[in-house]
Structures are given as structure tokens and as C-alpha cells.
XYZ file of C-alpha atoms in Angstrom:
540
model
C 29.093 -2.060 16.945
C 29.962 -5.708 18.299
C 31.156 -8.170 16.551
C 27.860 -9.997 16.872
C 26.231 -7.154 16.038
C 28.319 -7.015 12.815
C 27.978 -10.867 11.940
C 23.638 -10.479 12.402
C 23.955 -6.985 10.243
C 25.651 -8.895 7.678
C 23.459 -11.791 7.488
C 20.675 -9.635 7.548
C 22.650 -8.494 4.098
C 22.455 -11.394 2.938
C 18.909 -12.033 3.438
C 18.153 -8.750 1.918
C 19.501 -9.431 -1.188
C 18.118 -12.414 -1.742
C 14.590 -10.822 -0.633
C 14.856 -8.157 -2.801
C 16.772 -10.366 -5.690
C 12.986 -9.612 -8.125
C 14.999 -6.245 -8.680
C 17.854 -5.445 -11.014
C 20.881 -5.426 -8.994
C 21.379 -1.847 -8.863
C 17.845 -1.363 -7.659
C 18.502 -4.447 -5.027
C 21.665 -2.941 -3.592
C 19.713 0.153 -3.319
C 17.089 -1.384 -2.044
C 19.490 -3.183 0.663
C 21.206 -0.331 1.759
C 17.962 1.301 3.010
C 16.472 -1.265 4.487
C 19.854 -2.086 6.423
C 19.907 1.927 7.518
C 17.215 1.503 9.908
C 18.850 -1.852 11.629
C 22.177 -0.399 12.283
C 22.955 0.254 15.843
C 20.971 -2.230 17.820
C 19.647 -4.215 14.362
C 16.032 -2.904 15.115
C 14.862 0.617 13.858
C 14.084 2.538 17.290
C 11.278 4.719 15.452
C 9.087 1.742 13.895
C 9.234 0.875 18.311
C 8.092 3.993 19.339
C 4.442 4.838 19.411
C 4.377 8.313 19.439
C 1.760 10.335 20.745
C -0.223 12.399 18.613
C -2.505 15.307 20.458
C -5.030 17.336 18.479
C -8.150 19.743 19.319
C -10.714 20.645 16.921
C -12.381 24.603 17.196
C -15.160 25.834 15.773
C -15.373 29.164 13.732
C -16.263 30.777 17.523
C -12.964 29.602 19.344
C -14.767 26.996 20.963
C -13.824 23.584 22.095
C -15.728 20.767 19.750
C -13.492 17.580 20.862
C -9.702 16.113 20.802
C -7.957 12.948 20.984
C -5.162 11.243 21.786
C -3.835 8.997 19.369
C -1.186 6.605 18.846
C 1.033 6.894 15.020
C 1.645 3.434 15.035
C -0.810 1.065 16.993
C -3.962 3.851 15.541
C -5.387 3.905 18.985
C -7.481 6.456 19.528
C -9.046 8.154 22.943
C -11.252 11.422 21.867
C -11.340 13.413 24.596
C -14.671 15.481 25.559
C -13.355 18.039 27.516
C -10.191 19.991 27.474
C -8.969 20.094 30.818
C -9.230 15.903 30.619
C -5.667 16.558 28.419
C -3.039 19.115 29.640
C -1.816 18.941 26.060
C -4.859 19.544 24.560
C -5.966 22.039 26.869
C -2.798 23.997 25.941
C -4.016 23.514 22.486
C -6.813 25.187 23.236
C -5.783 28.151 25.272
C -3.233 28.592 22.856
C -5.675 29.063 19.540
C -7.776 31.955 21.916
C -4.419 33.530 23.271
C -2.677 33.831 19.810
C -5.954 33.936 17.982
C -4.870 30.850 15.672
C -5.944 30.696 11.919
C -5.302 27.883 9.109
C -1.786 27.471 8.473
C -0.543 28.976 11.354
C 2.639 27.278 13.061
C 3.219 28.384 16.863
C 6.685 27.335 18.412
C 7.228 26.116 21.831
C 10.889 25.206 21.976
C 10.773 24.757 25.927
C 8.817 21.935 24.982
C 10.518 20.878 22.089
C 6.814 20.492 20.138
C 4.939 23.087 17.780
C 1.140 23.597 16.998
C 0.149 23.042 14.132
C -3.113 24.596 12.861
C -5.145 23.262 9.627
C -9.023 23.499 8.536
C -10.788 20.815 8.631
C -14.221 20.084 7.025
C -17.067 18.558 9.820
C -18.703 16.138 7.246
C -21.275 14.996 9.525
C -22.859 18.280 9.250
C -25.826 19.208 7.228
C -25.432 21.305 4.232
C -23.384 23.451 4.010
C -20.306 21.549 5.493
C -18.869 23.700 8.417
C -14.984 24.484 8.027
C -13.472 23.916 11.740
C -9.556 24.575 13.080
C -7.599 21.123 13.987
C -4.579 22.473 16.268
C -2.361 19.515 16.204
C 0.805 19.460 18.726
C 4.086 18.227 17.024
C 6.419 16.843 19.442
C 10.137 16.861 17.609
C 9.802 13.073 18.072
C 7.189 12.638 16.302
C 8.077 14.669 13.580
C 11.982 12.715 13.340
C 9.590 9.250 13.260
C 7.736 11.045 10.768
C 10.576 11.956 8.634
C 12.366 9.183 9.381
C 9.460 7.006 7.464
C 9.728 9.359 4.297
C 13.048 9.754 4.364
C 14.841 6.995 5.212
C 16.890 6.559 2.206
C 18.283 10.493 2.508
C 20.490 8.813 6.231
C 19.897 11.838 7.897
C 21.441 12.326 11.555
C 19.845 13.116 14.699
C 21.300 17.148 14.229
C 19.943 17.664 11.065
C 16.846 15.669 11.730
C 16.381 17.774 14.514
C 17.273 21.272 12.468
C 14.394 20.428 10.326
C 12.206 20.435 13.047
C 13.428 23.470 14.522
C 12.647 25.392 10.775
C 8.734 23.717 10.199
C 8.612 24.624 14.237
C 9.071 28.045 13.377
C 12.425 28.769 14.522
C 15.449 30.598 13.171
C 18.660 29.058 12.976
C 19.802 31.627 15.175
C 16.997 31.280 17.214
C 18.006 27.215 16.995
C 21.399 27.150 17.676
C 21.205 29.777 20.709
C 18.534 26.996 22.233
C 21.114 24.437 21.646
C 23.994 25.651 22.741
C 26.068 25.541 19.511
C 27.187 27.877 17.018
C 24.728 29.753 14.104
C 27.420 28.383 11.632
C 26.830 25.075 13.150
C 22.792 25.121 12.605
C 23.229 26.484 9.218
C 25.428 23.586 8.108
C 23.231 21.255 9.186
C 20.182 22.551 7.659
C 22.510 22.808 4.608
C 22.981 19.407 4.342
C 19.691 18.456 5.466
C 18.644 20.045 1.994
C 21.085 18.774 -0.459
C 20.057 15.394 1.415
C 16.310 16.005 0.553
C 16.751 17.729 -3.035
C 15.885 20.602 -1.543
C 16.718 23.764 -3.141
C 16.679 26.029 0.368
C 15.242 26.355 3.788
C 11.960 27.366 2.189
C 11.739 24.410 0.062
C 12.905 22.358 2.919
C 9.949 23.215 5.446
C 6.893 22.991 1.986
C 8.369 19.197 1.643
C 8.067 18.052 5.269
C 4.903 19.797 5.843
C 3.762 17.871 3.221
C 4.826 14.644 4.891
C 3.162 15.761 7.890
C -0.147 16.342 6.452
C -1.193 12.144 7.333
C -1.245 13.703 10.444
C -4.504 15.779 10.105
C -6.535 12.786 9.668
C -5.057 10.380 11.708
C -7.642 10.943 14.701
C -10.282 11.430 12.281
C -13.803 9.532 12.839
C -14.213 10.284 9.093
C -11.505 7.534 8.074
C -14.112 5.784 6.290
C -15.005 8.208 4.008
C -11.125 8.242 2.493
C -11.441 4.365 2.601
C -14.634 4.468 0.263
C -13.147 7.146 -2.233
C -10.295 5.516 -2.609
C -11.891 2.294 -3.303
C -14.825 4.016 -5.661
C -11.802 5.746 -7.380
C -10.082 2.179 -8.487
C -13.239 0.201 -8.988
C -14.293 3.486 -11.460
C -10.631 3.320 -12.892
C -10.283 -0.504 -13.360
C -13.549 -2.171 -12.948
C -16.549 -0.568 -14.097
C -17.471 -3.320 -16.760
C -17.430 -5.700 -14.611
C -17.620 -4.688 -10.687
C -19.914 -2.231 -8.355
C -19.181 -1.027 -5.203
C -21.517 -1.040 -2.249
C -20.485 0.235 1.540
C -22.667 -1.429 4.698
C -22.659 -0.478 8.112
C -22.247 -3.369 10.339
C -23.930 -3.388 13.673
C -20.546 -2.971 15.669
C -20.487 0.817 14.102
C -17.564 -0.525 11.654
C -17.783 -0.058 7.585
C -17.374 -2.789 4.825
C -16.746 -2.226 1.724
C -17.776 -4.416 -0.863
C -17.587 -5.497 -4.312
C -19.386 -7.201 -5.993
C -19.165 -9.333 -9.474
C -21.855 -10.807 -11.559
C -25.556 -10.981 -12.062
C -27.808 -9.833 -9.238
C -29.941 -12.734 -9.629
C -26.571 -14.835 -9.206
C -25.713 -17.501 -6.754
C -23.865 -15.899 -3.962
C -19.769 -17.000 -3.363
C -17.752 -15.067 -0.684
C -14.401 -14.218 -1.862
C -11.725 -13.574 0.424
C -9.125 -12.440 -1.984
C -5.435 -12.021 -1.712
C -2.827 -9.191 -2.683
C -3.609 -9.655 -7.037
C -7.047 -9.352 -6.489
C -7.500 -7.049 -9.483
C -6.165 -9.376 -11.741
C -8.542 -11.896 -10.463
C -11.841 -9.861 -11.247
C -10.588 -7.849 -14.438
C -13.135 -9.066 -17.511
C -14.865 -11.746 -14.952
C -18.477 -9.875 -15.517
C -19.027 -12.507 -18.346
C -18.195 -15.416 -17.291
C -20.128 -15.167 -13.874
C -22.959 -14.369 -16.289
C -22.668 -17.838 -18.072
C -22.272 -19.450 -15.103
C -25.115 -18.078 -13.125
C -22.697 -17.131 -10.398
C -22.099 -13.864 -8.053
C -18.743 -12.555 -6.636
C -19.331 -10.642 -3.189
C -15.885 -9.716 -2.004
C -15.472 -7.403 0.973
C -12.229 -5.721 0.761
C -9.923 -6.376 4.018
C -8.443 -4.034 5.874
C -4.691 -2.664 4.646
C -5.954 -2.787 1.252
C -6.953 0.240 -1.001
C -6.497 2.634 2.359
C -4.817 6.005 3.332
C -2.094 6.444 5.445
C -0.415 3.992 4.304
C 3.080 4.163 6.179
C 1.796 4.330 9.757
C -0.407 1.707 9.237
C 2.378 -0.637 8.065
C 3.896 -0.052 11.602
C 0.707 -0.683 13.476
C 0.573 -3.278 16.482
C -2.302 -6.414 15.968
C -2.857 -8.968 13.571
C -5.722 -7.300 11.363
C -5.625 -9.467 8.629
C -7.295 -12.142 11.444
C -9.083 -9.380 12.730
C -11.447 -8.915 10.034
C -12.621 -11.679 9.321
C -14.414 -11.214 12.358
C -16.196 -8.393 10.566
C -16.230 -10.932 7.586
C -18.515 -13.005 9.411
C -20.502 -10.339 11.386
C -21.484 -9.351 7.561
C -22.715 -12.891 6.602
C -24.971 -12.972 9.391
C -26.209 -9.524 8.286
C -27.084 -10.255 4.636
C -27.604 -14.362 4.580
C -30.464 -16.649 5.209
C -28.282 -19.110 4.551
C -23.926 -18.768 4.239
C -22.966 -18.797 0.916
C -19.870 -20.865 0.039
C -16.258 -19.432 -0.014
C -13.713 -18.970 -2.096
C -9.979 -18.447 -0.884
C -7.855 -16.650 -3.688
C -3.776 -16.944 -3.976
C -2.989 -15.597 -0.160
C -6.649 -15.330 0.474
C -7.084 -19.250 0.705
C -5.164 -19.306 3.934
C -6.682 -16.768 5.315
C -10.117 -18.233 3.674
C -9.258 -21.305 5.617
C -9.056 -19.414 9.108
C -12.065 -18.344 8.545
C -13.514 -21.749 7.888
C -11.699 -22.275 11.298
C -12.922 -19.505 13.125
C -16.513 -19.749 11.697
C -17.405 -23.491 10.774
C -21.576 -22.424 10.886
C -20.720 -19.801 8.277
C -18.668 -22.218 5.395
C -20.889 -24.601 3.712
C -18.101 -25.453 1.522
C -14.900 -23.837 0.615
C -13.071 -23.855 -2.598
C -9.185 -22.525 -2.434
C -8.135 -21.200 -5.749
C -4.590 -21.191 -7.048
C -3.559 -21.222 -3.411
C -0.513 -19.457 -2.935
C 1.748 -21.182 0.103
C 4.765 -18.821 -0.381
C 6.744 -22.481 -0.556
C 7.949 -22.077 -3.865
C 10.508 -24.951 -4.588
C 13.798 -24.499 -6.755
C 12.579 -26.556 -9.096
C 9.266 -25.339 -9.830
C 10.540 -21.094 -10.115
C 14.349 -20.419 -9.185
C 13.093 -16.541 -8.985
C 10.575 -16.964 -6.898
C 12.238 -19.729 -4.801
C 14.429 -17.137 -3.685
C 12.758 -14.661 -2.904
C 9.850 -16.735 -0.711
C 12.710 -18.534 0.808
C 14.206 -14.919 2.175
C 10.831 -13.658 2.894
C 9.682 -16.514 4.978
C 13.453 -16.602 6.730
C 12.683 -13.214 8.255
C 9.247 -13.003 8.696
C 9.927 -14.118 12.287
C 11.342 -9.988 12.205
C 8.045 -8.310 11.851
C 9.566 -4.237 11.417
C 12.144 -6.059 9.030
C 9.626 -7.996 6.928
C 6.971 -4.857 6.755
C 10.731 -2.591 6.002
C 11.097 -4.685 3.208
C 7.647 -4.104 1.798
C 7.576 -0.999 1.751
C 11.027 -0.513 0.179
C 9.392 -2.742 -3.016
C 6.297 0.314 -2.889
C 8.958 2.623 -4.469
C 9.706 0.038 -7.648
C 6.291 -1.058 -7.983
C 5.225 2.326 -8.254
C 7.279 2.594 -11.860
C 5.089 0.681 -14.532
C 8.204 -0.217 -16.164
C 9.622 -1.791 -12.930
C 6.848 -3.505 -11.814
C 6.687 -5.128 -15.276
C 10.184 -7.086 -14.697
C 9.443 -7.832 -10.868
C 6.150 -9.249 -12.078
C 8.018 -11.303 -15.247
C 10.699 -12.210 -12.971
C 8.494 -14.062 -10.521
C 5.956 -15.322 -13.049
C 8.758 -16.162 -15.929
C 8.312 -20.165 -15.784
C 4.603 -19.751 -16.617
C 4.055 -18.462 -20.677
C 0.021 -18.429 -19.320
C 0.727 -16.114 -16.225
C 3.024 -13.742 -18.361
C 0.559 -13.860 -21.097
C -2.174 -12.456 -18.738
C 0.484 -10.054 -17.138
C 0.735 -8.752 -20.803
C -3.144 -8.327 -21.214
C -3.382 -11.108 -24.156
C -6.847 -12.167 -22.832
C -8.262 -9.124 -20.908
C -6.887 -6.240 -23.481
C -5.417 -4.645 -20.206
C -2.457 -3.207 -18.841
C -2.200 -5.131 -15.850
C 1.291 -3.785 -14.224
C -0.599 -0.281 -14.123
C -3.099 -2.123 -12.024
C -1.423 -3.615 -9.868
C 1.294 -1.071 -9.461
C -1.800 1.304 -7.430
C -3.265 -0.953 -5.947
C 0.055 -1.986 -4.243
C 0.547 1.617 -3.370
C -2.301 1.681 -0.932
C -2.033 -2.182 -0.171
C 1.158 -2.215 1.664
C 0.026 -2.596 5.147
C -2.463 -5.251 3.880
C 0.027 -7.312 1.972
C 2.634 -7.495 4.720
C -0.038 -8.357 7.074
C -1.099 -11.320 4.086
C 2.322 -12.659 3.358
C 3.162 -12.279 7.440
C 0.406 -14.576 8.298
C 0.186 -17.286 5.253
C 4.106 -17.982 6.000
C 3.353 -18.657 9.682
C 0.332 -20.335 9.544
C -0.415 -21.616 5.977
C -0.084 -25.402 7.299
C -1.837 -25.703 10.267
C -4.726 -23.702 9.088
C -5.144 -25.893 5.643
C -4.521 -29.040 8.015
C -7.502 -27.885 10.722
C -9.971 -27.522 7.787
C -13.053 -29.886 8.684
C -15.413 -28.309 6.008
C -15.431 -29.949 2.494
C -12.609 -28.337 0.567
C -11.886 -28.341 -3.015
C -8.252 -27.386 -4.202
C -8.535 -25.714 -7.666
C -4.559 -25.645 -8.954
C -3.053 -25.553 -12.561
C -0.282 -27.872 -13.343
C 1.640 -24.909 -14.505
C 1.342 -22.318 -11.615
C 5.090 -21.287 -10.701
C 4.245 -20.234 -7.270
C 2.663 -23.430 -5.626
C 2.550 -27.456 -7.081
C -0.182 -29.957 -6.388
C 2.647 -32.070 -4.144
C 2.929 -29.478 -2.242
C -0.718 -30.033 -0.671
C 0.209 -33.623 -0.719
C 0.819 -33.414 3.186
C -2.271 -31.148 3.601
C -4.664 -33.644 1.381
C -3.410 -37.029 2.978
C -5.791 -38.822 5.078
C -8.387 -36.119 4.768
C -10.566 -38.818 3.650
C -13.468 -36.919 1.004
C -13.698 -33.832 2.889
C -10.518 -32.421 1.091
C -10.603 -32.718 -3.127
C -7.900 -31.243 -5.512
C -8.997 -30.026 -8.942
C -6.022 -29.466 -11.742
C -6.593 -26.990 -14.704
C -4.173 -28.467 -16.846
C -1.728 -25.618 -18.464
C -3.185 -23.502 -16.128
C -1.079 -21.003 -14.141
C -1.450 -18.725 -11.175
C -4.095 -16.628 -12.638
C -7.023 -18.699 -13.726
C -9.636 -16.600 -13.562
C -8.003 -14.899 -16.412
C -6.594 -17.974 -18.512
C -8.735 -20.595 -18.149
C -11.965 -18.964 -16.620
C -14.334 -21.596 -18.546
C -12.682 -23.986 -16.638
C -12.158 -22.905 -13.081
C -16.052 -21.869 -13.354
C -17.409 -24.844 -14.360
C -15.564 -26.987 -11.533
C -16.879 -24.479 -9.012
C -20.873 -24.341 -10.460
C -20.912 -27.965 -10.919
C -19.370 -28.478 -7.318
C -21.409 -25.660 -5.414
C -24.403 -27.953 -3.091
């Protein structure tokens, strides 16, 4: 490595630690050490650049040819494929099944090729009942699998031999059979496959292929038209788990062929608000049920895309600013459902992106009110903490594989209650109100648990969230022409009312600022009288 090379690795250290400072510093240096593992050697990670191909060919119960695709890991592009012959791979696919007459859980080797096929059942849910069990043969192509186990595994520094020994083994290959193909030694093989286990925890060779078939198994529905239906049980799941007193779900179909999910808040007879939320949405709608009631109100928040999903981890790496996306979809389902558009409310990183919208759509927001806004600005003064760690994030979220690196390396502490309880009191500690809804003093609820799933199948969404609000947060809030009303608390650690001072000057009556006084970053839990009132009285 150059000595550039060295001197950007080590500031890159340096803006690691400060981005990942929310963690003890055991955890952080850790945490640092993984994230700077896939920027060695040319300070980008080579797999999160590569958009592997994925092949696949779905069989009926008769060996014949239903459809394929070709799709890409990363970007999720998809091109189903009608006819075999269209694909070379997936025609080989196909011949293969007949020749070898291929059941579920069968793994053929092709080691010319340096791929495998993969076969799996799959269930055709479009069918009528009963639902017809099918053969997906997927191809594996040993790059592919490395990006795959590079994205599990990246913490485990495996190198390109015993990366590529594993693939050999879930390929169906001996290490005899490996190392002959390779040109080295059987005592070679074996040593790397050795260490490729005590690298994973695995016990032995047999352990060692169960654990990365398991990481392959994203794989079976990546292509899948049936996406949608893992998007809505996932969704139902956590509304069930988390909601039910005070949120329903309901699914649409907009006219494009795309889904929406929904929830929605409130009475039915309610007046309609659109919430676009941001990444602590849960926290926002826990125990709101009564206090819409009393204030004759009625949440409808369609849940963006990156939030509550599957396949998490390729999606993190995909291509396309999606966050922006949807709220083309946003607006297709206004049009759908409304006489007239309701008004809008922008929540924490949700009121940028609530103010593109008010951009992008000006005939759809009547009026928009951004709640507890969230600029990721935080100033020394206001949260030392969180100072720090916005100040790192926004430094390198000009490094889009970096920033989404480092999101997904805070997955693995948010996913331990415990952890995610001293992130979450770390960032929130110069607010008693914030850590007093954190503890579930006014909703009876553990809301670290919360959060802590709903960041597991968030990731993609909140990198995409904090990605664009650092970017764009000014010149979005300083485009708005609809009226606006800023709803802040004096106390909230993450943004201050000067800090809109640049946004609100000259805007003449169109802009407005309303302060909760005490109130922190989560009003719709401390001070919900209050926040609801200025909205009811304000709504035209």
C-alpha cells in the first residue's frame, strides 16, 4: 500500500471512530476494524462494486420450463426470461435438471465453470388452492458466492484461498477433488478449509457448508415476483407485535402494478394527515390511538421502501436513490384515494424528505407541518454525543459503500437490547424527556426492543434516509413554497430552533415555527396534547 493510500486508510480511522463513538470502545474498535477490512487495498471494497449476476430457472413437477431471470445482487434488476434458449445459462439450468434428474436440495458441480446449481422448492403462490411446489435451479458462480460471504462474513478476514475452498465444499467438491483442480497440494486445501472453519466457528467441513448455505438462501427469492408478499408479513408481523392498540395495516395496489403498504392511526371518521415518517417511526405511533381520537385526527402512513423488508444486505448495496423514488409512489397513492390532498406531516428524517415531496408535488401539499425535524447538524453545544457522531456521518457520506458499511456494522449492536439501550441513551442523554420515553415512563413500553427490529430490517432504508437528509436537508427546506409549520421542542438534543434560523428568514408567512417548551425529540410521546393541538388548530 502507498503512502497515500496509508494516510486516507488512516483518516478513514479516524472518521470511524468518531462515527461509531455511540459504542463502548471495545465495541467501536471492533466495530472499526471491520469496517476498515473491506477498504484496505484500494480504500473501496471491490465486492459492494460488483453486481453479480444471479441466473435461476423455475420447473414444474413435469421437468418443464415455467420461466427464469436474470438478476442483478446489488442494483435488484431483474429480466425474467420466457424461454430457455433466450439464456445459455439458464438453458444449461434446464438441461441440466432433465439430464441429472434434479430434486430439492440437490447441489450439481461444474468446476470448469467455476459455478454450481443449486436446486430448492419453491411454492407458486399465484396458484389456486392447493399451492403447487415447483424446482428453482439457481447457478452459483464462485463470485457470487465470495460477495455473498464476504457480506456475512466480513468480520471472520477471510482470504481469497479459503474464500474460495468454501466454495469448492457447498459446490460439491472434495478437497482432493479441489486441490487437483487447482494445482496445489490436498494438504494445502485441507488447511485452508481448516482455517476457514475455526474463522467461522465452525466445528468441521459439514458444519462449514449448513452455515453458508444458510447465507445463501436470500438467494432463492431474490428474482422472486412474490417480494411483496415477504414485505407485507413482515410488516403485519411488527404492526401485530408492537401496534395492535393503536395501528392497522392495509396493502393497495397502485396502478403502476407496485404495492403500498400502509398504516394507519386513528378514527376512521378522522381527518386525513399523510405521514412520511423517518427511521423511529415506532416510537412516534406507540400509544398515539388516543390522542388522534381526542383530536379528531387520522394517521395514514405508507411505509417507504428499505424499511421493514427482506434481504436486507443486498439491498443496502443497491444502485438508485429510492428513498426519492417513492415518493413518486407516495403521490401516485394520493391521487388514488383523495378528492382532495390531505396535509403532510414530515417526522425526524421524514421532514426532509416530506419537504421533497412538497417539492416534487406542490398540487398534492395543502400544507405541511415538519415535526421535530431532524437535520443531522447537531452542534457541540446542544449534544457532545451526538455532535460527534453526525459530524463523522455527514463527513463521509460523500463515500456511499463506506456510509451504508457503517450502517450495517451498527445492525449487529442494535440487535442486543442491552446495547441498543446505551447507543440510544448516549445520543439522547442531554434530554431527561427523550430518555424518559426511551425508558417507557409514558407508553409502559420497552422501546429499545422496538426499535432494535425494526432497525434489523430498516438498514437499507435508514442509510438511504440519513444519505439524503445530510446532502440535501437545506436546499430542500429552503425550496419549500407551501405553508410550513416547524413543530420543535426547546429541549430536543438532535436539532435547535436557530438552526432553522437560515431556513425561516425571509420566508415571509409561508414558513411558521411552533416550540413545545421542555419538549424533546419525541413529542408524540411526551407532549402529545400539545403537538396535537398546534396541528388540529392549524390544519385549513
Amino acid at each position: 500500500m502507498t503512502g497515500s493510500q496509508l494516510n486516507a486508510l488512516d483518516h478513514i480511522g479516524q472518521e470511524m471512530r468518531a462515527a461509531f463513538s455511540l459504542l463502548s470502545r471495545k465495541d467501536a474498535e471492533r466495530a472499526v476494524s471491520a469496517t476498515l477490512a473491506h477498504f484496505e487495498g484500494g480504500l473501496e471494497s471491490e465486492f459492494v462494486k460488483r453486481d453479480c449476476p444471479l441466473h435461476w430457472a423455475d420447473i414444474d413437477q413435469a421437468g418443464r420450463f415455467i420461466r427464469g431471470g436474470r438478476c442483478g445482487l446489488l442494483s435488484r434488476s431483474a429480466d425474467i426470461v420466457a424461454q430457455p434458449q433466450d439464456d445459455p445459462v439458464i438453458s444449461m439450468i434446464v438441461a441440466l435438471a432433465a439430464r441429472e434428474r434434479a430434486v430439492a436440495g440437490d447441489i450439481i458441480p461444474l468446476p470448469k465453470e467455476d459455478r454450481f446449481l443449486w436446486f430448492v422448492p419453491v411454492t407458486d403462490s399465484a396458484a389456486k388452492s392447493p399451492a403447487r411446489t415447483n424446482l428453482r435451479g439457481i447457478s452459483v458462480g464462485r463470485e457470487l458466492c465470495e460477495q455473498i460471504m464476504e457480506i456475512y462474513n466480513h468480520r471472520a478476514n477471510l482470504t481469497p484461498a479459503e474464500k474460495r475452498a468454501i466454495f469448492q465444499l457447498v459446490g460439491g467438491l472434495s478437497n482432493r477433488q479441489s486441490a487437483i483442480k487447482d494445482g496445489v497440494s490436498v494438504e494445502t486445501k485441507r488447511a485452508h478449509t481448516k482455517n476457514a472453519c475455526a474463522k467461522l466457528g465452525c466445528a468441521g467441513q459439514t458444519e462449514l457448508i449448513k452455515k453458508v448455505l444458510g447465507q445463501l438462501v436470500p438467494l432463492v427469492a431474490i428474482g422472486d415476483t412474490d417480494t411483496d408478499t415477504a414485505r407485507v408479513r413482515i410488516a403485519s408481523d411488527f404492526v401485530a407485535r408492537h401496534l395492535s392498540n393503536d395501528a392497522r395495516l392495509t396493502v393497495q395496489l397502485l396502478p403502476d402494478g407496485r404495492q403500498i403498504r400502509i398504516i394507519e392511526c386513528g378514527p376512521l371518521s378522522g381527518r386525513p394527515i399523510l405521514l412520511i415518517h423517518g427511521m423511529m417511526w415506532p416510537l412516534f405511533l406507540i400509544d398515539l390511538g388516543r390522542h388522534l381520537e381526542a383530536a379528531g385526527l387520522r394517521i395514514i402512513m405508507p411505509i417507504r421502501r428499505g424499511h421493514l423488508e427482506p434481504a436486507s444486505v443486498p439491498s443496502l448495496y443497491s444502485q438508485g436513490d429510492f428513498a426519492v423514488d417513492f415518493l413518486d409512489s407516495i403521490a401516485t397513492f394520493i391521487r388514488q384515494n383523495f378528492n382532495e390532498p390531505p396535509p403532510v406531516i414530515g417526522n425526524s428524517l421524514g421532514a426532509v424528505l416530506a419537504a421533497s415531496f412538497a417539492n416534487r408535488h406542490p398540487d398534492l401539499v395543502p400544507q405541511l407541518f415538519l415535526v421535530a425535524t431532524n437535520l443531522t447538524q447537531t452542534k457541540e453545544s446542544s449534544s457532545p454525543r451526538a455532535s460527534r457522531f453526525y459530524g463523522a456521518m455527514n463527513r463521509i457520506s460523500q463515500r456511499r459503500q463506506l456510509f451504508q458499511q457503517v450502517t450495517w456494522e451498527y445492525r449487529d449492536y442494535y440487535r442486543n437490547h442491552k446495547t441498543c439501550r446505551d447507543i440510544l441513551r448516549k445520543l439522547f442523554e442531554e434530554s431527561s424527556g427523550d430518555l424518559s420515553t426511551l425508558e417507557g415512563r409514558y407508553s409502559g413500553r420497552n422501546m429499545y426492543e422496538i426499535f432494535s427490529e425494526s432497525y434489523q430490517s430498516s438498514i437499507a432504508g435508514i442509510a438511504e434516509d440519513f444519505s439524503f437528509v445530510m446532502q440535501s436537508w437545506r436546499s430542500e427546506l429552503e425550496r419549500l413554497n407551501c405553508p410550513v409549520t416547524f413543530i420543535q421542542g426547546t429541549h430536543d438534543p438532535l436539532t435547535r430552533v436557530s438552526d432553522f434560523e437560515s431556513v425561516l428568514s425571509g420566508s415571509g408567512r409561508r414558513k411558521t415555527i411552533e416550540l413545545i417548551k421542555n419538549g424533546g425529540h419525541f413529542l408524540s410521546n411526551s407532549h402529545p396534547e400539545e403537538l396535537w393541538g398546534i396541528i388540529r388548530r392549524q390544519i385549513r
